Amino acid sequence: QVQLQESGPGLVKPSETLSLTCTVSGGSISGYYWSWIRQPPGKGLEWIGYVYYSGSTNYNPSLKSRVTISVDTSKNQVSLKLSSVTAADTAVYYCARFRSPYYSSSPFDPWGQGTLVTVSS
Amino acid sequence: EIVLTQSPGTLSLSPGERATLSCRASQSDSSTYLAWYQQKPGQAPRLLIYGASSRATGIPDRFSGSGSGTDFTLTISRLEPEDFAVYYCQYYGSSPRTFGPGTKIDIK
């Protein structure tokens, strides 16, 4: 079964760019939409955006000016870049696959385990 | 943007009891693009219900979803010890994808 694993720096300085990678194993990136979601400590879930395996993207308007999500089918990886970070971007970042292939109106399943990113100098 | 409201914020129940969680959408798009997730401390959310009423793979039948339009319900018929967690609803019919603030079920 497909598994997702997030990786990247756990500490990022204010004003810098947060960069994370989601490595997909047990299945192919092709045919699916892939999303990033974050959760500040003790708070709820916020959708960041998604990318289709072809490279097309859709972002949360609240983050759109700072977010880039991309896909590397040769490496079976999905990447997230969030620029000009502040302490408000401190959160657990999850990657998730859309449940159904080729269909953008689909819930998130499965999810990676998540990775905590702290923004601090 | 569809805003989701969940109630109650916290539900205090005992094992074996029935849990009824509510999710209300700010507007209806005549769809059932509503999902429910369970999240336990330190874990990623897990998909329970999609399409308002379809159980995801491997989800026990004590979990059921219902509703349409703007009002949706997640019911856990008899709470097991592992069901004490936070539950989120999510709208996935269009962007931005949105989540409700969550309902926590804790042990009474």
Short mmCIF file of C-alpha atoms in Angstrom, two decimals, chain A:
data_model
loop_
_atom_site.label_atom_id
_atom_site.label_comp_id
_atom_site.label_asym_id
_atom_site.label_seq_id
_atom_site.Cartn_x
_atom_site.Cartn_y
_atom_site.Cartn_z
CA GLN A 1 0.00 0.00 0.00
CA VAL A 2 1.11 3.53 -0.69
CA GLN A 3 3.03 5.34 2.05
CA LEU A 4 3.98 9.00 2.30
CA GLN A 5 6.96 10.38 4.22
CA GLU A 6 7.62 14.07 4.78
CA SER A 7 11.17 15.32 5.25
CA GLY A 8 12.99 18.61 5.61
CA PRO A 9 14.48 21.02 8.14
CA GLY A 10 12.73 21.14 11.49
CA LEU A 11 13.86 24.70 12.16
CA VAL A 12 13.60 27.65 9.77
CA LYS A 13 14.55 31.27 10.46
CA PRO A 14 12.01 34.06 10.07
CA SER A 15 11.89 35.57 6.55
CA GLU A 16 13.50 32.48 5.04
CA THR A 17 11.91 29.80 2.85
CA LEU A 18 10.51 26.58 4.27
CA SER A 19 11.20 23.61 2.01
CA LEU A 20 9.74 20.14 2.50
CA THR A 21 9.64 16.96 0.45
CA CYS A 22 7.07 14.18 0.47
CA THR A 23 8.43 10.85 -0.77
CA VAL A 24 5.85 8.37 -2.03
CA SER A 25 6.55 4.65 -1.74
CA GLY A 26 4.49 1.59 -2.62
CA GLY A 27 2.76 3.34 -5.47
CA SER A 28 3.16 5.84 -8.29
CA ILE A 29 2.60 9.56 -8.25
CA SER A 30 1.05 9.33 -11.68
CA GLY A 31 -2.68 9.77 -11.99
CA TYR A 32 -3.20 11.39 -8.61
CA TYR A 33 -3.54 14.77 -6.99
CA TRP A 34 -1.27 15.46 -4.00
CA SER A 35 -1.85 17.98 -1.25
CA TRP A 36 -0.12 19.71 1.64
CA ILE A 37 -1.98 20.47 4.86
CA ARG A 38 -0.64 22.02 8.04
CA GLN A 39 -1.63 22.08 11.70
CA PRO A 40 -0.24 24.61 14.19
CA PRO A 41 0.43 23.09 17.62
CA GLY A 42 -2.84 22.50 19.44
CA LYS A 43 -4.94 23.89 16.61
CA GLY A 44 -6.95 22.72 13.61
CA LEU A 45 -6.12 21.77 10.03
CA GLU A 46 -5.38 24.23 7.24
CA TRP A 47 -5.23 23.23 3.58
CA ILE A 48 -2.18 24.72 1.81
CA GLY A 49 -2.64 23.55 -1.76
CA TYR A 50 -2.41 20.68 -4.20
CA VAL A 51 -0.57 19.57 -7.31
CA TYR A 52 -1.62 17.15 -10.02
CA TYR A 53 0.96 14.67 -11.30
CA SER A 54 1.02 16.68 -14.53
CA GLY A 55 2.22 19.72 -12.58
CA SER A 56 -0.93 21.83 -12.43
CA THR A 57 -1.54 23.45 -9.05
CA ASN A 58 -4.19 25.05 -6.85
CA TYR A 59 -3.39 27.02 -3.71
CA ASN A 60 -5.22 28.37 -0.69
CA PRO A 61 -5.79 32.08 -1.43
CA SER A 62 -4.59 32.93 2.07
CA LEU A 63 -1.13 31.51 1.26
CA LYS A 64 -1.02 31.75 -2.53
CA SER A 65 1.52 34.56 -2.73
CA ARG A 66 4.07 32.56 -0.73
CA VAL A 67 3.47 28.92 -1.76
CA THR A 68 4.91 26.73 -4.48
CA ILE A 69 4.03 23.04 -4.75
CA SER A 70 5.71 20.88 -7.35
CA VAL A 71 6.02 17.25 -8.34
CA ASP A 72 8.97 15.13 -9.52
CA THR A 73 7.59 11.97 -11.07
CA SER A 74 11.06 10.53 -11.67
CA LYS A 75 11.76 10.60 -7.93
CA ASN A 76 8.16 9.95 -6.82
CA GLN A 77 8.29 13.13 -4.75
CA VAL A 78 6.09 16.12 -4.05
CA SER A 79 7.65 19.33 -2.75
CA LEU A 80 6.45 22.35 -0.79
CA LYS A 81 8.10 25.75 -0.61
CA LEU A 82 6.73 28.50 1.62
CA SER A 83 8.56 31.80 1.47
CA SER A 84 8.94 34.68 3.95
CA VAL A 85 7.97 32.56 6.92
CA THR A 86 7.04 33.93 10.33
CA ALA A 87 6.31 32.32 13.68
CA ALA A 88 2.71 31.91 12.51
CA ASP A 89 3.95 29.28 10.03
CA THR A 90 5.11 27.01 12.84
CA ALA A 91 3.12 23.82 12.38
CA VAL A 92 3.10 20.12 11.63
CA TYR A 93 3.10 19.84 7.85
CA TYR A 94 1.36 16.86 6.28
CA CYS A 95 1.34 15.60 2.74
CA ALA A 96 -1.64 13.59 1.56
CA ARG A 97 -2.88 11.92 -1.58
CA PHE A 98 -6.33 12.42 -3.00
CA ARG A 99 -8.28 9.22 -2.56
CA SER A 100 -9.37 8.78 -6.19
CA PRO A 101 -7.11 8.99 -9.26
CA TYR A 102 -7.73 11.63 -11.92
CA TYR A 103 -10.43 13.28 -9.79
CA SER A 104 -9.84 16.58 -8.01
CA SER A 105 -13.02 16.41 -5.89
CA SER A 106 -11.74 13.69 -3.62
CA PRO A 107 -10.90 13.52 0.08
CA PHE A 108 -7.38 13.05 1.42
CA ASP A 109 -6.32 9.45 1.88
CA PRO A 110 -3.71 8.42 2.85
CA TRP A 111 -1.71 10.97 4.84
CA GLY A 112 1.94 11.07 5.76
CA GLN A 113 2.90 11.06 9.43
CA GLY A 114 3.70 14.78 9.33
CA THR A 115 6.77 16.79 10.19
CA LEU A 116 7.03 19.64 12.68
CA VAL A 117 8.56 22.84 11.37
CA THR A 118 9.39 25.56 13.85
CA VAL A 119 10.06 29.11 12.70
CA SER A 120 12.47 30.78 15.10
CA SER A 121 15.72 32.68 15.06
#
